[in-house]
XYZ file of C-alpha atoms in Angstrom:
730
model
C 159.730 72.754 87.367
C 158.402 73.041 91.103
C 158.069 69.405 91.732
C 161.686 69.189 89.869
C 163.156 72.173 92.501
C 161.446 70.149 95.763
C 163.198 66.639 95.038
C 166.427 68.284 94.894
C 166.298 71.299 97.417
C 167.214 70.832 101.397
C 163.494 70.717 102.975
C 164.203 73.090 105.261
C 165.126 75.618 102.239
C 161.739 74.485 100.888
C 159.930 75.698 103.988
C 161.763 78.845 104.227
C 160.621 79.782 100.903
C 156.670 78.241 101.768
C 157.192 80.979 104.958
C 158.582 83.811 102.938
C 155.998 83.055 99.534
C 152.799 82.932 102.600
C 154.139 85.806 104.086
C 154.088 87.684 100.631
C 150.498 87.657 100.302
C 148.539 89.949 102.751
C 145.176 88.465 104.980
C 144.052 89.545 108.523
C 141.049 86.616 108.868
C 139.158 87.545 111.318
C 136.379 86.536 110.706
C 135.326 82.285 109.826
C 132.298 80.908 107.842
C 131.983 77.284 108.924
C 129.620 75.066 107.843
C 129.461 72.566 110.855
C 127.636 69.970 108.336
C 126.585 69.656 104.780
C 122.875 68.142 105.466
C 119.939 69.702 106.163
C 115.459 68.943 106.720
C 114.670 72.252 105.452
C 113.364 71.938 101.201
C 114.517 75.574 100.427
C 113.745 76.779 97.301
C 116.603 78.933 97.091
C 118.810 76.205 98.147
C 119.779 71.947 97.280
C 121.824 71.336 100.309
C 119.207 69.045 101.783
C 118.942 67.010 98.656
C 122.734 65.925 98.704
C 121.928 64.112 101.730
C 125.837 64.461 103.125
C 126.644 62.914 106.418
C 130.062 63.430 106.914
C 131.988 66.039 108.428
C 134.735 66.796 110.580
C 134.962 65.708 114.450
C 136.181 67.890 116.840
C 139.488 67.124 117.321
C 139.833 67.373 113.432
C 137.680 70.979 113.465
C 140.208 72.006 116.806
C 143.776 70.937 114.721
C 142.032 73.544 111.751
C 141.514 76.683 114.076
C 145.386 76.134 115.674
C 146.357 77.123 112.067
C 148.327 80.504 112.009
C 145.956 81.745 109.420
C 143.170 81.788 111.923
C 145.134 83.883 114.490
C 143.381 87.098 114.247
C 140.018 85.509 114.255
C 137.717 87.440 116.030
C 134.373 85.808 115.310
C 133.353 82.494 114.449
C 129.600 81.828 112.124
C 128.642 78.766 113.120
C 126.051 77.478 110.033
C 125.050 74.232 108.116
C 122.790 72.581 106.620
C 120.626 73.066 109.523
C 124.016 73.464 112.078
C 121.519 72.151 115.071
C 121.261 68.354 113.298
C 124.461 68.046 114.453
C 124.107 65.793 118.146
C 127.680 67.006 119.513
C 127.417 71.288 118.466
C 127.994 72.540 121.726
C 131.694 70.494 121.399
C 132.237 72.592 118.340
C 131.410 76.246 120.174
C 134.090 74.343 122.820
C 136.422 74.019 120.640
C 136.064 77.440 118.991
C 136.058 79.175 122.227
C 138.923 76.791 123.440
C 141.552 77.533 120.484
C 140.843 80.762 118.701
C 143.294 83.265 120.811
C 141.376 86.174 120.033
C 137.409 85.485 119.446
C 135.338 87.187 120.972
C 131.825 86.337 119.358
C 130.023 84.089 118.075
C 126.520 83.236 116.014
C 124.108 80.111 114.966
C 121.623 80.344 112.369
C 118.690 77.859 112.279
C 115.497 76.671 110.643
C 113.509 76.458 113.685
C 112.328 73.391 112.665
C 112.951 71.035 115.806
C 112.359 73.920 118.345
C 112.900 71.442 121.434
C 116.166 70.039 120.295
C 117.214 73.726 119.154
C 116.724 75.225 122.549
C 118.364 72.776 124.586
C 121.244 73.033 122.392
C 120.952 77.082 121.820
C 120.548 76.998 125.761
C 123.818 75.508 126.554
C 126.390 77.081 123.822
C 124.725 80.614 125.236
C 125.978 79.368 128.728
C 129.217 78.371 127.523
C 129.504 81.478 125.841
C 128.857 83.334 128.775
C 131.094 81.311 130.901
C 133.939 82.052 128.727
C 132.698 85.940 128.378
C 132.042 85.674 124.507
C 129.461 87.305 123.139
C 126.578 85.065 121.477
C 123.525 85.427 119.040
C 121.371 83.574 117.191
C 119.811 84.411 113.383
C 116.381 82.528 112.774
C 115.804 82.265 109.133
C 111.992 83.731 108.475
C 110.885 84.100 104.808
C 107.847 85.522 105.275
C 104.297 85.076 107.088
C 102.514 81.945 107.739
C 102.497 80.226 104.766
C 104.197 82.253 102.747
C 108.068 81.230 104.758
C 107.172 77.707 105.022
C 107.042 78.031 101.209
C 109.889 79.449 100.975
C 111.556 77.002 102.775
C 109.377 73.730 101.965
C 108.225 72.743 105.369
C 104.781 72.841 106.158
C 103.820 74.853 109.717
C 107.966 76.246 110.022
C 106.847 79.676 110.319
C 104.880 78.478 113.148
C 107.874 76.865 114.430
C 110.265 79.675 113.713
C 107.991 82.420 115.653
C 108.243 79.937 118.925
C 111.403 80.273 118.601
C 112.097 83.518 118.554
C 109.432 84.197 121.383
C 111.418 81.669 123.344
C 114.918 83.374 123.274
C 113.467 87.050 124.069
C 112.362 84.793 127.268
C 116.082 83.958 127.096
C 117.603 86.938 126.644
C 119.199 85.479 124.207
C 120.987 88.050 121.453
C 119.137 86.876 118.299
C 117.903 88.174 114.624
C 116.109 87.125 112.173
C 117.065 86.711 108.361
C 115.571 87.053 105.162
C 116.524 85.420 101.684
C 114.301 87.125 99.326
C 112.722 84.746 96.086
C 110.491 85.253 93.321
C 108.075 83.213 95.806
C 108.038 85.826 98.727
C 108.872 89.238 97.349
C 104.976 90.202 97.495
C 105.001 89.582 101.049
C 107.867 91.362 102.431
C 106.106 94.551 103.273
C 103.051 92.038 105.819
C 106.907 90.850 107.333
C 108.198 94.032 108.160
C 105.427 95.112 109.948
C 105.365 91.468 111.513
C 108.842 92.183 112.740
C 108.342 96.311 114.152
C 104.736 95.557 116.083
C 106.806 92.447 117.400
C 109.666 94.456 118.353
C 112.206 92.317 116.097
C 115.384 93.324 114.925
C 115.804 91.347 111.313
C 118.033 91.697 107.544
C 117.169 91.116 104.590
C 119.452 89.989 101.658
C 118.031 88.969 97.835
C 118.622 85.420 97.031
C 122.261 84.763 95.106
C 123.270 81.993 93.535
C 126.537 80.415 96.129
C 128.321 77.768 94.830
C 128.063 75.720 98.339
C 124.487 75.826 98.256
C 124.331 73.576 94.831
C 122.194 76.333 93.108
C 123.868 77.068 90.007
C 120.805 74.875 88.010
C 118.511 76.292 85.453
C 115.418 74.869 87.904
C 116.346 78.023 90.130
C 117.081 80.449 87.736
C 113.780 80.649 87.473
C 113.201 81.860 91.248
C 116.724 83.721 91.960
C 117.508 86.938 90.943
C 114.386 86.811 88.407
C 112.491 89.389 88.846
C 110.009 91.104 86.319
C 109.695 94.980 86.458
C 106.622 95.151 89.151
C 108.558 92.971 91.518
C 111.679 94.673 91.196
C 110.412 98.159 92.040
C 108.353 96.466 94.577
C 111.828 95.653 95.941
C 113.160 99.116 95.372
C 109.976 100.301 97.576
C 110.954 97.318 100.053
C 114.469 98.420 100.904
C 114.221 101.878 100.327
C 111.757 101.232 103.920
C 114.599 99.492 105.243
C 117.013 102.523 104.526
C 114.856 104.980 105.248
C 112.250 103.659 108.646
C 114.060 100.925 109.908
C 117.668 99.604 109.671
C 120.280 102.564 112.031
C 123.282 100.824 111.096
C 124.500 103.228 108.191
C 126.785 99.677 106.947
C 123.963 97.445 106.875
C 121.987 100.968 105.161
C 124.836 100.955 102.426
C 124.297 97.415 102.167
C 120.414 98.023 101.055
C 121.548 100.899 98.704
C 124.225 99.039 97.104
C 121.102 96.216 96.507
C 118.550 99.082 95.343
C 121.678 100.230 92.943
C 122.472 96.585 91.127
C 118.277 96.133 90.963
C 118.506 98.701 88.743
C 121.206 97.175 86.720
C 124.354 99.240 88.223
C 127.025 97.274 90.044
C 128.346 96.419 93.931
C 128.786 99.767 95.970
C 129.838 97.985 98.733
C 133.250 96.148 99.860
C 133.722 92.489 100.804
C 135.144 91.231 103.586
C 136.139 87.970 101.671
C 137.293 89.657 98.497
C 139.266 93.009 101.592
C 140.893 89.504 103.152
C 138.956 89.319 106.726
C 136.477 86.724 106.379
C 137.227 83.133 104.790
C 134.729 80.339 104.135
C 135.648 76.642 105.498
C 133.672 73.799 105.202
C 132.325 70.340 107.008
C 134.991 68.760 105.342
C 137.802 70.714 106.526
C 138.052 72.862 102.874
C 138.672 76.090 102.495
C 136.968 78.304 100.393
C 137.814 82.171 99.650
C 133.614 83.225 99.674
C 131.217 81.151 99.934
C 129.172 82.491 97.097
C 131.639 82.211 93.913
C 134.236 80.796 94.966
C 136.074 76.919 94.808
C 137.556 74.966 97.308
C 141.181 75.452 96.885
C 142.419 72.724 99.458
C 141.608 70.593 102.518
C 143.261 72.093 105.840
C 143.415 68.666 107.134
C 145.796 68.146 104.365
C 147.671 71.358 103.823
C 148.000 74.140 106.265
C 145.419 76.879 105.493
C 148.224 79.860 106.234
C 149.937 78.415 102.442
C 146.432 77.110 100.874
C 145.746 80.724 101.310
C 148.410 82.810 99.243
C 148.788 79.546 97.061
C 145.985 80.048 95.452
C 145.386 83.506 95.626
C 144.500 83.945 91.656
C 141.473 81.965 92.330
C 140.555 84.753 94.400
C 141.511 87.558 91.760
C 139.755 85.536 89.481
C 136.522 85.819 91.141
C 136.992 89.659 92.101
C 137.573 90.187 88.098
C 134.641 88.117 87.315
C 132.283 87.699 90.415
C 132.116 90.368 93.014
C 130.597 93.463 91.309
C 127.953 91.241 90.415
C 127.617 89.690 93.781
C 124.323 90.658 95.546
C 124.672 88.615 98.968
C 124.495 90.589 101.617
C 128.309 90.455 103.436
C 128.389 93.883 105.066
C 131.258 96.109 104.544
C 132.783 99.480 104.074
C 130.784 101.570 101.021
C 132.987 101.805 98.046
C 134.493 105.391 97.272
C 132.290 105.244 94.023
C 129.287 104.860 97.006
C 130.695 107.567 99.376
C 131.302 110.174 96.413
C 127.687 109.672 95.898
C 126.252 110.010 99.138
C 128.542 113.083 99.848
C 127.313 114.637 96.952
C 123.832 114.324 97.622
C 124.476 115.122 100.904
C 125.887 118.824 99.813
C 122.454 119.271 97.614
C 120.348 118.238 100.067
C 121.477 120.819 102.664
C 120.193 123.201 99.866
C 117.081 122.298 100.078
C 116.079 123.581 103.099
C 114.449 127.206 103.615
C 117.286 128.695 105.648
C 119.985 127.670 103.044
C 118.020 129.305 100.168
C 117.200 132.394 102.225
C 120.823 132.664 102.864
C 122.605 131.589 99.223
C 119.797 133.076 96.952
C 121.673 136.249 96.035
C 124.908 134.635 95.942
C 124.150 131.194 93.983
C 125.146 130.850 90.984
C 125.502 127.420 88.651
C 127.201 126.654 85.474
C 124.912 125.196 81.880
C 125.223 125.575 78.261
C 121.559 126.620 76.652
C 122.425 123.967 73.981
C 120.621 125.360 70.733
C 117.090 122.952 70.159
C 113.662 124.145 68.428
C 111.718 121.937 71.041
C 110.019 124.306 73.744
C 112.036 122.618 76.691
C 109.680 122.353 80.008
C 110.528 121.391 83.705
C 107.945 120.330 85.976
C 109.121 120.688 89.477
C 107.095 119.853 93.166
C 107.248 117.034 95.370
C 107.798 114.195 92.453
C 109.610 111.319 93.366
C 107.219 110.507 96.442
C 104.756 110.629 94.191
C 100.897 109.034 95.098
C 98.712 107.845 92.794
C 96.606 111.446 92.892
C 100.177 112.800 91.937
C 100.475 110.823 88.893
C 97.128 112.486 87.987
C 98.371 115.210 88.059
C 101.265 114.773 85.995
C 99.297 113.228 83.107
C 96.950 115.993 83.428
C 99.600 118.473 83.504
C 101.360 116.862 80.183
C 98.566 116.213 78.232
C 98.043 120.376 78.748
C 101.810 121.010 77.133
C 101.019 118.412 74.646
C 98.061 119.406 73.225
C 98.921 123.331 73.716
C 102.948 122.737 71.572
C 102.540 119.735 70.481
C 104.424 116.486 71.583
C 106.855 116.494 68.737
C 107.460 119.530 69.653
C 108.117 120.087 73.748
C 111.051 118.338 75.178
C 110.113 118.006 79.307
C 111.695 116.835 82.680
C 110.868 116.105 85.775
C 112.640 116.681 88.675
C 112.073 114.185 91.586
C 113.562 113.815 94.760
C 113.331 109.961 94.242
C 114.449 109.478 90.943
C 113.194 106.117 90.580
C 109.677 107.012 91.811
C 109.766 109.566 88.921
C 110.715 106.645 86.027
C 107.966 104.304 86.948
C 105.444 106.760 87.106
C 106.614 108.297 83.192
C 106.671 104.777 82.189
C 102.946 104.212 83.624
C 101.850 107.378 81.718
C 103.001 106.548 78.735
C 105.300 109.874 77.992
C 108.983 110.694 77.422
C 110.949 112.315 79.700
C 113.870 113.126 81.275
C 113.717 112.875 84.870
C 116.247 114.667 87.258
C 117.401 114.289 90.962
C 116.454 117.480 92.885
C 120.089 116.372 95.120
C 122.518 117.004 92.021
C 124.239 119.661 90.014
C 121.681 118.682 86.996
C 118.626 119.935 89.060
C 120.033 123.950 88.895
C 121.611 123.684 85.049
C 117.956 122.045 84.253
C 116.326 125.346 86.200
C 118.349 127.758 84.686
C 118.260 126.715 81.377
C 115.002 125.161 80.527
C 112.022 127.837 78.693
C 109.732 127.121 81.151
C 109.588 126.048 85.172
C 106.413 124.600 86.062
C 105.204 124.114 89.807
C 103.036 120.436 88.965
C 100.259 120.515 91.228
C 100.280 119.211 94.919
C 100.295 121.670 97.797
C 102.646 124.775 98.737
C 102.668 123.442 102.298
C 104.687 123.883 105.710
C 107.988 121.538 103.945
C 111.542 122.161 103.884
C 111.105 120.970 100.237
C 109.469 124.530 99.901
C 113.206 125.666 98.896
C 113.283 123.108 95.523
C 110.271 125.925 93.909
C 111.880 128.812 95.146
C 114.940 127.583 93.845
C 113.766 126.744 90.668
C 111.919 129.258 90.412
C 114.549 132.230 91.329
C 117.199 130.687 88.846
C 114.499 130.434 85.750
C 114.090 134.334 86.942
C 117.811 135.476 86.740
C 118.089 133.665 82.874
C 114.435 135.093 82.067
C 112.840 132.031 81.441
C 109.039 131.621 82.623
C 107.616 130.560 85.571
C 104.073 128.736 86.217
C 102.015 127.475 89.426
C 99.855 125.020 87.549
C 97.177 123.259 90.110
C 98.681 124.251 93.275
C 96.836 124.228 96.367
C 98.113 126.286 99.230
C 98.535 125.352 102.699
C 98.821 124.158 105.498
C 100.771 126.534 107.255
C 102.190 127.575 110.028
C 105.135 128.799 110.193
C 106.363 132.493 109.167
C 108.988 130.755 107.564
C 107.105 128.409 105.370
C 104.403 131.371 104.738
C 107.446 133.690 103.764
C 108.597 131.412 101.278
C 105.050 130.453 99.549
C 104.834 133.653 99.350
C 108.372 134.513 97.429
C 107.181 131.967 95.289
C 104.180 133.350 94.349
C 105.698 136.815 93.714
C 108.375 135.204 91.359
C 105.269 132.913 89.421
C 104.434 134.610 85.637
C 101.682 132.314 85.745
C 99.023 131.215 88.778
C 96.634 128.784 88.171
C 95.678 127.298 91.285
C 93.582 124.061 92.220
C 90.778 125.376 94.684
C 88.991 129.400 95.525
C 90.445 129.171 98.978
C 94.047 128.459 97.701
C 93.186 131.280 95.215
C 91.970 133.534 98.000
C 94.745 132.752 100.094
C 97.195 133.466 97.449
C 95.735 136.983 96.090
C 95.970 138.174 100.272
C 99.454 137.089 100.411
C 100.302 139.017 96.519
C 97.850 141.522 95.924
C 98.282 139.763 93.280
C 94.667 139.647 91.433
C 95.919 137.614 88.012
C 95.505 134.336 90.283
C 93.304 131.623 88.686
C 91.265 128.873 89.802
C 91.735 126.041 87.436
C 90.933 123.105 89.710
C 93.178 119.574 89.954
C 95.192 119.113 86.931
C 94.492 115.278 87.894
C 90.304 115.679 86.588
C 91.151 115.894 83.176
C 93.684 112.408 83.246
C 90.870 110.871 85.074
C 88.908 111.994 82.611
C 90.625 110.384 80.110
C 90.902 107.293 81.794
C 87.381 107.152 82.917
C 85.736 105.861 79.862
C 88.228 103.173 78.870
C 87.837 101.060 82.117
C 84.447 99.803 82.309
C 84.412 97.145 85.476
C 81.743 95.061 86.318
C 79.981 96.431 89.339
C 79.805 94.162 92.859
C 77.231 94.965 94.593
C 78.657 93.858 97.803
C 82.005 95.523 97.176
C 82.717 98.580 100.046
C 86.241 100.164 98.540
C 88.467 101.861 101.388
C 91.032 104.339 100.427
C 93.108 105.473 103.635
C 95.841 106.920 104.672
C 97.522 106.958 108.202
C 97.185 110.523 109.912
C 100.516 112.687 109.819
C 101.515 115.323 112.381
C 101.866 117.997 109.872
C 98.036 118.804 109.346
C 97.948 118.672 113.144
C 100.440 121.981 113.911
C 98.488 123.519 116.910
C 99.067 119.825 118.992
C 101.978 118.710 120.756
C 102.684 114.873 120.091
C 101.180 113.445 122.966
C 97.929 115.079 122.056
C 98.590 114.139 118.601
C 99.405 110.716 119.721
C 95.944 110.071 121.111
C 93.587 111.815 118.580
C 95.104 109.210 115.652
C 94.655 106.583 117.396
C 90.958 107.444 119.149
C 89.736 108.528 115.542
C 91.373 105.450 113.991
C 89.376 102.514 116.686
C 86.474 104.945 115.508
C 87.160 105.028 112.095
C 87.016 100.859 112.282
C 83.925 100.831 114.025
C 82.659 102.893 111.329
C 83.370 100.568 108.506
C 82.142 97.529 110.823
C 79.021 98.766 111.113
C 78.318 100.280 107.433
C 79.293 96.469 106.676
C 77.448 94.724 109.166
C 74.728 96.899 107.793
C 75.108 96.499 104.246
C 76.013 93.013 103.717
C 79.317 94.899 102.101
C 82.214 93.637 102.302
C 85.610 95.921 103.021
C 88.476 96.159 100.673
C 91.296 98.455 101.456
C 93.449 99.653 98.186
C 96.075 101.670 98.861
C 96.775 105.477 96.993
C 100.471 105.637 97.918
C 102.791 103.017 98.163
C 106.301 104.787 99.084
C 107.700 105.084 102.535
C 108.098 108.650 102.668
C 104.602 110.429 102.513
C 103.856 106.305 104.705
C 102.801 103.761 102.280
C 98.983 103.217 103.095
C 99.450 99.295 102.502
C 101.348 99.820 105.848
C 98.477 100.983 107.543
C 95.906 98.893 105.641
C 98.152 95.291 107.146
C 98.202 97.506 110.464
C 94.640 99.191 110.682
C 93.058 95.124 109.612
C 95.391 93.262 111.935
C 93.970 95.578 114.932
C 90.119 96.068 114.189
C 89.115 93.014 111.460
C 90.449 90.075 113.178
C 87.040 88.442 112.631
C 86.052 90.119 109.361
C 86.782 89.237 106.286
C 88.146 91.938 104.475
C 90.406 92.261 101.298
C 94.083 93.854 101.066
C 95.270 94.873 97.944
C 99.373 93.813 98.398
C 100.320 94.924 94.966
C 101.250 98.050 93.297
C 98.601 101.246 92.676
C 98.484 103.515 89.566
C 95.628 105.162 87.630
C 94.692 102.409 85.965
C 93.778 99.965 88.808
C 92.614 102.829 91.161
C 89.875 103.432 88.448
C 89.225 100.047 88.387
C 88.449 99.550 91.838
C 86.510 102.300 92.228
C 84.289 101.902 89.367
C 83.692 98.244 90.710
C 82.383 98.877 94.162
C 79.026 99.651 95.315
C 80.436 102.567 97.983
C 83.918 103.933 98.192
C 84.916 105.348 101.279
C 87.751 108.216 100.663
C 90.238 109.595 103.198
C 93.657 110.685 100.953
C 92.414 113.326 99.064
C 92.754 112.769 95.632
C 90.609 109.219 96.579
C 88.288 111.727 96.627
C 88.867 113.555 93.217
C 88.661 110.016 91.750
C 85.283 108.957 93.309
C 83.456 112.300 92.217
C 84.913 112.869 89.255
C 84.439 109.041 88.311
C 80.833 109.509 89.023
C 80.915 106.500 91.670
C 79.116 106.893 95.161
C 81.379 107.708 97.524
C 81.784 109.083 101.767
C 84.579 111.634 102.393
C 86.735 111.462 105.555
C 87.917 114.996 106.053
C 91.483 114.046 107.368
C 92.689 117.893 106.985
C 89.888 119.829 109.164
C 88.167 122.448 107.232
C 91.080 122.199 104.252
C 91.773 121.112 100.651
C 88.648 118.283 100.892
C 86.423 120.814 101.557
C 87.093 122.799 99.826
C 87.172 121.130 97.073
C 83.551 119.228 98.280
C 82.101 122.562 98.944
C 82.784 123.943 94.957
C 81.458 120.993 93.771
C 78.228 121.080 96.374
C 79.045 117.160 98.212
C 79.790 118.569 100.910
C 77.112 116.358 102.921
C 79.138 113.366 101.661
C 82.333 114.615 103.753
C 82.417 113.867 107.811
C 84.589 115.173 109.968
C 87.183 113.550 112.399
C 85.089 114.453 115.965
C 82.309 113.121 113.965
C 83.888 110.029 113.370
C 85.122 109.848 116.799
C 82.253 110.214 118.576
C 79.290 108.178 116.254
C 80.108 105.121 115.440
C 77.288 104.888 112.731
C 78.028 108.407 110.943
C 79.257 106.363 108.136
C 76.381 104.061 107.616
C 73.570 107.300 108.365
C 75.550 110.093 105.433
C 75.290 107.153 103.495
C 71.728 106.661 103.844
C 70.618 110.602 104.201
C 72.945 110.859 100.518
C 71.042 107.583 99.390
C 74.339 106.080 98.518
C 72.765 102.313 99.044
């Protein structure tokens, strides 16, 4: 019918109708993603462009004609990619055409694999110069998927990492704006922390994406399903940790942070939480033949702009975009940065509202006025709600939780108890209960659910950990306050007290202690302090709850002992333990200590022939991922030494195994000391708490002679070795 009408209607009327129809479809294309060619000299595992050997591409004059289309009248940025764009010998001319033809363009960019450094430098320098002379911004993205051989593996070319670093250093020297772009597949997932450390240490900004199935990369094949979005549970958890690290401690752009939040949501089985510039009709994909696509990942080519107006193609095929929106958009993990969806905005607003409540000042201001609506459902099970620092748990905290739950399961019977656990970062605690093989409901702290459960359960339990100088003391105070208002039981189970510096924090700890029906602490020093703060006599020292759980695991794991293995469980010195120092003094002390600690370990290793192995008691950015400390510590001080760094996830079982297989354990994290002693291993303890919890723990067990103070480490690079020999530990 359309063809019939076109054949009988005058040409002018047909064109008027087309103009009217084209105007009906709203769009505002501001970004073009242009593939200047469709061939590549990489062999990337997530892309098959290199297999196609497609040597055809539109000429610069054809490119000029295409860019003159009304579809592009508002374009502000054009990104030129490939293939590998620098393989196009006259690439400079395409940039020149874009500058001359796009009336509103302000910025241009290029992505490169860095494989031909000399050619790439010449090309980029020339492009940078014409952009400067035309007052246009220009930036380069260098593909970087890992350190050394990991990058080479993901990109399929030996020596590619060194060439990428060469290009990066040159871009720095030339003051050309650049960043790195990382695509994460199954092959490089465990190298992301090392890569991020490399970027930090070299003052490089980078962005990270999960590899996606993308039509223009020809990767919708069975072979690619093995490495793209095919992560096991450990890999997913590692990626959750990694994107959290980017969100909380690397990225500063809120839009990009939202991308990372969306990726985390999708890794957990959710849907996309950010918009897309293609979906919002602000961006378009143009291929090397003039083919137009609504988006790079999922759109088919809707027509060729050498034959038909792009504006008309866009309007005529709009059903294709609707179909993509319906079928693909919510499951697309590709990193097109755009606005947060209403769902994400609401999530962030709700979290902020409840986060503001978890401050000591907010608690003090609102505790007498705060109320929460809840319904107490009839149940024949005893409900416990474990609160504390969960959501940031170390391996030690996991053992604490295991010990507490074992106690209550034995007391009430596992079948008669219902467990709730509060969590500052719920994905962490969900992983913990999986590792402990228990059934529990994880309750987000920053939600109404937290206050409802605190009001309705039978017993609130502060589950280990120190009551120390932290704003999050407010969450414990809120839980106890609401429990007492509703005549429920409150228990402190195996916690320590301190360090405390401010009157505000001392006061709220005193209030928490006064609200507790039962106070069971982990050491004599904390018990005495609690009695002083409250005047109560019903304070008991039950030891650390982790001990019983470690003992349970002790005989279940029996690795072979390695007589040349020196295992180290170190941590970064953090400022909360140095409240008496200003920032400059703290940094100076920290640097001196770390250098001296390295010298001590090297001396001990050289004298005994033991090889240092570095393990992590904590994997989350909140509280500091010990793996990051280990990477930097080893890179700085052990360049000429043979060492092992564990880069995988830490749990109770593998820490027990690593300690029991070692000749000697050097412990710094508090619970590494608890583990090493409970497992009856030979160990030395470095007291970073300056007479605090490590000292208290060892004094009570008559093992203070195996503890070394930080000042002694700084003053004597042989003190670890001498303490080992004095105690007959070798």
